[in-house]
XYZ file of C-alpha atoms in Angstrom:
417
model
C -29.563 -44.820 -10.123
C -25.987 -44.834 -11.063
C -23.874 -44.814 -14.223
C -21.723 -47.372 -14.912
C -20.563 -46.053 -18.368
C -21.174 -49.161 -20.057
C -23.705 -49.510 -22.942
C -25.916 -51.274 -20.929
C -25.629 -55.077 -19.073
C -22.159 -55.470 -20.021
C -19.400 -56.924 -17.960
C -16.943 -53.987 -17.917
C -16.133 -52.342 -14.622
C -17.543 -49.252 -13.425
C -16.042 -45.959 -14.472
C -14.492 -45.354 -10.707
C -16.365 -41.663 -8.969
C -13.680 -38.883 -9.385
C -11.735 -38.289 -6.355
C -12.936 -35.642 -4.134
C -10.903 -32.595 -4.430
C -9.163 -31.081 -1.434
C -10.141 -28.449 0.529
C -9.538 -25.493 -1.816
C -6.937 -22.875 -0.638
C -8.008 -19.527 0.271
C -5.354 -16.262 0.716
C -6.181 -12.925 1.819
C -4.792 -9.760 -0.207
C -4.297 -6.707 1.568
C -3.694 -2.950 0.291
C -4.804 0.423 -1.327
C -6.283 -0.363 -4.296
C -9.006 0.807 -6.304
C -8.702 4.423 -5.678
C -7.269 4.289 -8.314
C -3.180 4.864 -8.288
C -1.448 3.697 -11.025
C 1.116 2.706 -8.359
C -1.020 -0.060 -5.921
C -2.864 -1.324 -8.833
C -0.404 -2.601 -10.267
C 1.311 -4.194 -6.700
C -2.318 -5.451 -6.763
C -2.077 -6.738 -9.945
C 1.553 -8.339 -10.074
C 0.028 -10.764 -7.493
C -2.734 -11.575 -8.910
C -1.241 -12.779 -12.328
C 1.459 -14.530 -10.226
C -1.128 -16.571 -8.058
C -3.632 -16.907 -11.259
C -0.284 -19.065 -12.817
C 0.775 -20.848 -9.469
C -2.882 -21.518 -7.996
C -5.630 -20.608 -10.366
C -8.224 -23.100 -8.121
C -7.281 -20.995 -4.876
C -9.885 -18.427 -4.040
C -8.338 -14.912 -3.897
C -9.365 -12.146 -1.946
C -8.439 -8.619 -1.886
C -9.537 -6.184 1.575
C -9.398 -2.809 0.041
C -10.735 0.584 0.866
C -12.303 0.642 -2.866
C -13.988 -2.894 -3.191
C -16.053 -1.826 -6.211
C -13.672 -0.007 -8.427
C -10.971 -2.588 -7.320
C -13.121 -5.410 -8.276
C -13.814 -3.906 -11.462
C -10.017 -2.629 -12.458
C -8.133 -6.566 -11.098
C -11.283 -8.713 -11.766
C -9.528 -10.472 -15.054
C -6.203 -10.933 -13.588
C -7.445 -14.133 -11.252
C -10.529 -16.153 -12.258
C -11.400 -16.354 -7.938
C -10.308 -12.756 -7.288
C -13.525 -11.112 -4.711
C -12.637 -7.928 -3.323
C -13.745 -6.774 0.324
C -13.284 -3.884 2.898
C -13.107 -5.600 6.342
C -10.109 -4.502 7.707
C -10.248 -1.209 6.263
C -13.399 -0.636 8.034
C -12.437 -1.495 11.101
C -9.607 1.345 11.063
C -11.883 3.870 10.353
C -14.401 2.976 13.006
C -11.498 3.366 15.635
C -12.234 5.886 18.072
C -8.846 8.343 16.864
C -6.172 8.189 14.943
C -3.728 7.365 17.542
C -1.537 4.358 16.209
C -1.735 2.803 19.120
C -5.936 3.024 19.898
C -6.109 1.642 16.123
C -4.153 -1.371 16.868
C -5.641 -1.628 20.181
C -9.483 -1.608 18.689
C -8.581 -3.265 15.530
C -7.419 -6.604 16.828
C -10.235 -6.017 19.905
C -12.793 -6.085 17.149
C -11.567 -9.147 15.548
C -11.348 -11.047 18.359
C -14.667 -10.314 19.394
C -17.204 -9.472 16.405
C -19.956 -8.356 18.413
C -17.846 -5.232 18.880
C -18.405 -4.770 15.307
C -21.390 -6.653 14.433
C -21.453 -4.873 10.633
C -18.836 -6.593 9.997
C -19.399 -9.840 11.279
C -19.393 -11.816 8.388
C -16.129 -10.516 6.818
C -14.159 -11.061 10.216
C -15.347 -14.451 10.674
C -13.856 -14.578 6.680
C -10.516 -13.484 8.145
C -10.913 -16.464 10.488
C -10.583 -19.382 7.621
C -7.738 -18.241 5.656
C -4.288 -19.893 4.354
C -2.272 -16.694 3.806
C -2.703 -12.980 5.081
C -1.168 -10.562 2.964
C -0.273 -6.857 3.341
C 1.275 -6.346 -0.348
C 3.640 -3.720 -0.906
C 3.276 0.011 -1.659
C 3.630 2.917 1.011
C 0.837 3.088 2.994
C 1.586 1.743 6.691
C 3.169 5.100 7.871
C 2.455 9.009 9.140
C 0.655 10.203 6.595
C -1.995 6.995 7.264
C -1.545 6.608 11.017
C -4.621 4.418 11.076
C -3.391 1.991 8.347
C -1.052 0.527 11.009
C -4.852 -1.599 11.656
C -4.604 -3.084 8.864
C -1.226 -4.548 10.245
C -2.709 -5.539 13.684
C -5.890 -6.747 12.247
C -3.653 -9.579 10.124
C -1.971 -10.286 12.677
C -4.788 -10.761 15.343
C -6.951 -12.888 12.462
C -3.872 -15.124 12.479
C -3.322 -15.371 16.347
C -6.830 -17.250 16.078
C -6.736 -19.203 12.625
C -2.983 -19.989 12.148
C -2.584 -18.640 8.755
C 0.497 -17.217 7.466
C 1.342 -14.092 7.422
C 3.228 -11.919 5.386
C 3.947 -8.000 4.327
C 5.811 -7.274 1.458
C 7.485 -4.757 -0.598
C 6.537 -2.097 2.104
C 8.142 1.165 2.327
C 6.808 2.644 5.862
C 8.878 5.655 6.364
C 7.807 8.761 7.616
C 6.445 7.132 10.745
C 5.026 8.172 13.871
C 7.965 8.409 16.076
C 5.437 7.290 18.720
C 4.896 3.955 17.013
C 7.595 2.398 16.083
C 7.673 0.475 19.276
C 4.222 -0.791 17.977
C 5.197 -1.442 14.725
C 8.101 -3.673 15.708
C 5.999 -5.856 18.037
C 3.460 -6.433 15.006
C 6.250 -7.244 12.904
C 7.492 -9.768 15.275
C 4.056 -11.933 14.778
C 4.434 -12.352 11.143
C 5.700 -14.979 9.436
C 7.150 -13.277 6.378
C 7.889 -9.530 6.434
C 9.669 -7.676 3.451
C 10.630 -4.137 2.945
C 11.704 -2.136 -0.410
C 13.951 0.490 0.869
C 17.103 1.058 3.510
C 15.216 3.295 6.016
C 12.222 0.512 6.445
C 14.544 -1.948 6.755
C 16.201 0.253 9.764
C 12.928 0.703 11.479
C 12.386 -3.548 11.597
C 15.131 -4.902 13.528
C 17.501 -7.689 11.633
C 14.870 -6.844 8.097
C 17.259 -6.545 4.797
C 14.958 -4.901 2.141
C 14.979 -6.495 -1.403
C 12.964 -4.267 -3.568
C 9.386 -3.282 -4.288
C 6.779 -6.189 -5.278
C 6.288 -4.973 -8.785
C 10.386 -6.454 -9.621
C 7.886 -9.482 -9.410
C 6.813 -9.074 -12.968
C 7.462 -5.549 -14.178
C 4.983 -4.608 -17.271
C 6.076 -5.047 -20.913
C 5.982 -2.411 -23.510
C 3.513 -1.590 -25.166
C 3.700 -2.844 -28.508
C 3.851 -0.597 -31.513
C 3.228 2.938 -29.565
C 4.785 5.479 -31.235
C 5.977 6.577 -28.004
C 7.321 10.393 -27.223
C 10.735 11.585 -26.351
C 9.785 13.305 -23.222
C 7.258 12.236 -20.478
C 5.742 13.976 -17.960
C 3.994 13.178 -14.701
C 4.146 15.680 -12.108
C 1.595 15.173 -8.948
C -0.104 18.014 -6.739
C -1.826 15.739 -3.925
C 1.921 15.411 -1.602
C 3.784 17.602 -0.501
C 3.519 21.596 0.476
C 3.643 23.184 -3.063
C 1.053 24.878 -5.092
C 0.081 23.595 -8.562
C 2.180 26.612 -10.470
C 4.844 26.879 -7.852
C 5.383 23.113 -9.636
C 4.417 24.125 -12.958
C 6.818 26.847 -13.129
C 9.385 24.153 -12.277
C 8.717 21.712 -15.079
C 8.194 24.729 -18.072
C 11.722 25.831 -16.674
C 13.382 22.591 -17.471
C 11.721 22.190 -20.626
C 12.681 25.161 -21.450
C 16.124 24.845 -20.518
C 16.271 21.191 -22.326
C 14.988 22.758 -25.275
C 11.905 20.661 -25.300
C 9.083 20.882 -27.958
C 5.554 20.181 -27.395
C 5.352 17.494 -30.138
C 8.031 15.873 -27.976
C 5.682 15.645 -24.673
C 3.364 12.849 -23.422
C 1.895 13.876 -20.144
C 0.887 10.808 -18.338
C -1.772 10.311 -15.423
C -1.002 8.411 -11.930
C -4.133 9.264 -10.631
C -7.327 10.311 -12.425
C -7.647 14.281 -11.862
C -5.069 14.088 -9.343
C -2.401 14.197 -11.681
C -4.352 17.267 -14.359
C -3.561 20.115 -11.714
C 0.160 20.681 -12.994
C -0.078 20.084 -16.756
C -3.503 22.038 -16.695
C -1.566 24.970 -15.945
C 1.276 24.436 -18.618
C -1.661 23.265 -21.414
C -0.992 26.696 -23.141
C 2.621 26.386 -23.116
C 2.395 22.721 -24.336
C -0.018 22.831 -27.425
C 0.643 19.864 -28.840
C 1.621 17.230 -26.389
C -0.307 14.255 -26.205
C -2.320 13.567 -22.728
C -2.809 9.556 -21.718
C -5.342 9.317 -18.862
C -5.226 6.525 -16.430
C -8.202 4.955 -18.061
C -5.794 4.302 -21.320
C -2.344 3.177 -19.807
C -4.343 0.648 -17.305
C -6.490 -0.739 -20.348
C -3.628 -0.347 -22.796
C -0.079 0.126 -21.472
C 2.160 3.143 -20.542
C 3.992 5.038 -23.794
C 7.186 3.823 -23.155
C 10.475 3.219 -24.971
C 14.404 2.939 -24.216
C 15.981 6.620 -24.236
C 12.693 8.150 -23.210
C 13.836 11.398 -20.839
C 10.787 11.262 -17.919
C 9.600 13.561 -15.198
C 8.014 11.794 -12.983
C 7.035 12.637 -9.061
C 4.757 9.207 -9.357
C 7.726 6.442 -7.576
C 6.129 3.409 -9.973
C 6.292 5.394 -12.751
C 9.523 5.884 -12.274
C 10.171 2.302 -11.604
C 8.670 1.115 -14.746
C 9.682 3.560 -16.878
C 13.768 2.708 -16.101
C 12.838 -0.791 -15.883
C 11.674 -0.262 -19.720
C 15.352 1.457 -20.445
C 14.048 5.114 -20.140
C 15.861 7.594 -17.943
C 14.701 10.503 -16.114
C 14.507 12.836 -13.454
C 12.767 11.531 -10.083
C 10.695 14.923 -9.186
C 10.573 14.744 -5.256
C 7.635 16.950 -4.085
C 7.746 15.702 -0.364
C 11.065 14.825 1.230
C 9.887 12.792 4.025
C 7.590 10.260 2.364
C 9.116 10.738 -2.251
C 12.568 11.275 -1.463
C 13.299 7.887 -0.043
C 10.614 5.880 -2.302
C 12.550 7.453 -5.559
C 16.244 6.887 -3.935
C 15.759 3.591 -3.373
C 15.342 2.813 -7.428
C 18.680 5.443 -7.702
C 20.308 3.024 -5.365
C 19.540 -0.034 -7.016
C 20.624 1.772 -10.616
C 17.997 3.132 -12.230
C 20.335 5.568 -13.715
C 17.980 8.711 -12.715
C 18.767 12.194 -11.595
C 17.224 12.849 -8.056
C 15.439 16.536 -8.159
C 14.171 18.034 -5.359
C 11.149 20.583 -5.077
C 12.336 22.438 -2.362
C 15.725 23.263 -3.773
C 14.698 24.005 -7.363
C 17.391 24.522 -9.955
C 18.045 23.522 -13.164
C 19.944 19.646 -13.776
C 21.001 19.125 -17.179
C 18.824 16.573 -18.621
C 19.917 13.213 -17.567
C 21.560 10.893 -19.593
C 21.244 7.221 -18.689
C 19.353 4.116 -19.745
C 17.236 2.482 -16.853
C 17.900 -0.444 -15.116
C 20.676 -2.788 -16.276
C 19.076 -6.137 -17.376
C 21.195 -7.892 -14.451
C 19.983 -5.828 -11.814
C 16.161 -6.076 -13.222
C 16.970 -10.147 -13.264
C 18.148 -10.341 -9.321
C 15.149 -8.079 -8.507
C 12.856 -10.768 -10.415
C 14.580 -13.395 -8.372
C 14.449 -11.773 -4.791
C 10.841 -11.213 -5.271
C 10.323 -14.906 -6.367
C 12.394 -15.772 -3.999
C 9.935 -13.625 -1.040
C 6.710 -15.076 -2.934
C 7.714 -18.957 -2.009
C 8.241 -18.291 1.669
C 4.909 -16.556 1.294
C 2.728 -19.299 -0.503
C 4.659 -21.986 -1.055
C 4.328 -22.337 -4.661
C 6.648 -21.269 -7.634
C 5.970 -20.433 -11.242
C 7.852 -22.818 -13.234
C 11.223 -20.749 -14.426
C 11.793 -20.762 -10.720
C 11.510 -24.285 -9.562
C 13.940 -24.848 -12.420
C 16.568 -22.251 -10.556
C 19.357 -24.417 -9.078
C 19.146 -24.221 -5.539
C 22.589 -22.388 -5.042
C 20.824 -19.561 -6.607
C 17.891 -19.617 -4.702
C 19.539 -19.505 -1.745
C 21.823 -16.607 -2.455
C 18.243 -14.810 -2.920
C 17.037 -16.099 0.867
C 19.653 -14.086 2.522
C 18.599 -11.031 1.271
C 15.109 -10.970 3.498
C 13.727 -12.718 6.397
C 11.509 -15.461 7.155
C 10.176 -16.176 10.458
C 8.798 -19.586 11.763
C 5.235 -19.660 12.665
């Protein structure tokens, strides 16, 4: 029996059957997240609120090494978001870490499942995607060496399906030496690559780096915190120093600045991760305010313009200038934090660069973040990079004249498939 919608033997035509929808897109996220970091949750999360406003219908997922956490910290941001750990299996079931055997098994495995049958079902998923991407952050390089399979694993799944491919916002310096032949030929086979600083963009031939994918959308301030005059976030889990070698380094510049402890909000990056330093100092600091992860991913970071940070945590530092707060970038690695916090200097974020290893004492810097016009052609790059990737735009940027746009396009390439 059908219905007709008429009241019964009446002569008006038949309500006409709904169209059948299309086949419903399908793109495939890939990075670090769920660990968590502060940092790749919110790369993570920047594209999922841009693809919940461009293609809310498209089903989203995201191939992390944390599934379950992941799933639980990014599930609200798209209504199709599933989280998975394919690729990041496969790299740690390759026989060393040896870039090279990685890539090698990697892309063996997902050309041929039965070489890793457990994983069957989310390789044939790789198979019947639209997009494959490897979102920004800084984890295809020598402290990883068998992340570089998450690279040839993308690019192997779209040798066989067609997809498009993309990596974005990447920052891969240090890396192996060994490699970077390897690295170059991956490149080559993707459709879209993007990378946020100057010594990336050196190791991908004819690559111009825009900026790192949170420019996207940074995060808004929180509303009504009565946020501190100081900030401090400094990490223990990079880099060769001991908790109270670094320790010693921040009470010396509060000291020097004068600082109270009603005047300090210590901040965690990373749950624990980020308690060694301040632990140390909690005696000296009686009286600061602590905000664990758990409260600035629920409820915002304490931020306001002419904060003074210290901040080892790169994304902290981004957002932080981005919400008119200066700082000092606190490198505690010079191979891997050096370049991720020089590359915000560069583009003007109006910090003072500090390094671990040489100590000292800067007078406390003095700026105010990024300039709203540098912040706005960051936004545009990135929207610019997100088109070539899915083809869609929010709506503020389909309305950008197209001289604009363009200007944006030369800053990054595109490659045909």
């Amino acid at each position: 029996m059908t219905f007709d919608g008429s009241a019964g033997g009446g002569s008006e035509s038949p309500t006409r059957a709904p169209r059948s929808p299309g086949p419903r897109r399908c793109h495939y996220l890939i990075g670090p997240s769920g660990f968590p970091n502060f940092g790749d949750e919110l790369i993570a999360a920047t594209w999922l609120r841009y693809l919940a406003r461009t293609e809310p219908e498209a089903d989203v997922w995201l191939d992390t090494h944390s599934p379950g956490p992941a799933q639980l910290l990014l599930n609200d941001l798209h209504p199709r978001l599933r989280c998975t750990d394919t690729l990041w299996r496969l790299c740690g079931e390759a026989p060393s870490d040896d870039p090279w055997e990685v890539a090698s098994w990697v892309q063996s495995a997902v050309n041929d499942p039965g070489l890793a049958p457990r994983w069957d079902a989310g390789i044939d998923l790789l198979g019947r995607t639209d997009v494959l991407h490897l979102i920004g952050g800084g984890y295809l390089n020598a402290l990883w060496p068998r992340h570089i399979g998450l690279l040839a694993g993308a690019a192997a799944a779209a040798r066989r399906s067609g997809a498009r491919t993309a990596m974005t916002g990447q920052g891969l310096t240090p890396f192996p030496p060994g490699a970077t032949d390897l690295l170059r030929s991956l490149a080559d086979r993707f459709d879209v690559v993007d990378v946020r600083d100057d010594p990336s963009a050196a190791l991908l031939t004819g690559v111009v780096r825009t900026c790192d994918d949170v420019f996207l959308e940074p995060p808004e301030q929180r509303p009504g915190a009565q946020a501190r005059e100081f900030v401090l976030c400094v990490q223990s889990d990079i880099g060769a120093f001991e908790p109270s070698v670094l320790a010693a380094q921040v009470l010396g510049l509060l000291r020097a600045w004068e600082v109270h402890p009603e005047q300090v909000a210590v901040v965690e990056g990373i749950p624990r991760v980020d308690r060694a330093v301040p632990a140390l100092l909690e005696h000296e600091l009686a009286g600061a305010e602590f905000h664990p992860f758990r409260d600035i991913w629920r409820h915002g970071l304490p931020l306001a313009p002419g904060q003074t940070w210290i901040s080892s945590r790169y994304h902290l530092h981004l957002v932080a200038a981005a919400a008119g707060a200066t700082g000092l970038a606190f490198s505690v690695s010079r191979g891997y934090y050096t370049t991720k916090h020089r590359s915000l200097i560069d583009l003007g974020s109006g910090w003072t660069s500090f390094d671990a290893e040489e100590g000292g004492t800067p007078d406390r810097p003095a700026g105010t973040g990024f300039p709203p016009h540098v912040l706005r052609r960051c936004r545009d790059l990135k929207r610019s990079v997100a088109t070539a990737v899915y083809g869609t735009q929010v709506a503020e940027e389909a309305a950008t004249p197209p001289p604009a746009r363009r200007l944006a396009l030369r800053s990054w390439r595109t490659r045909s498939s």
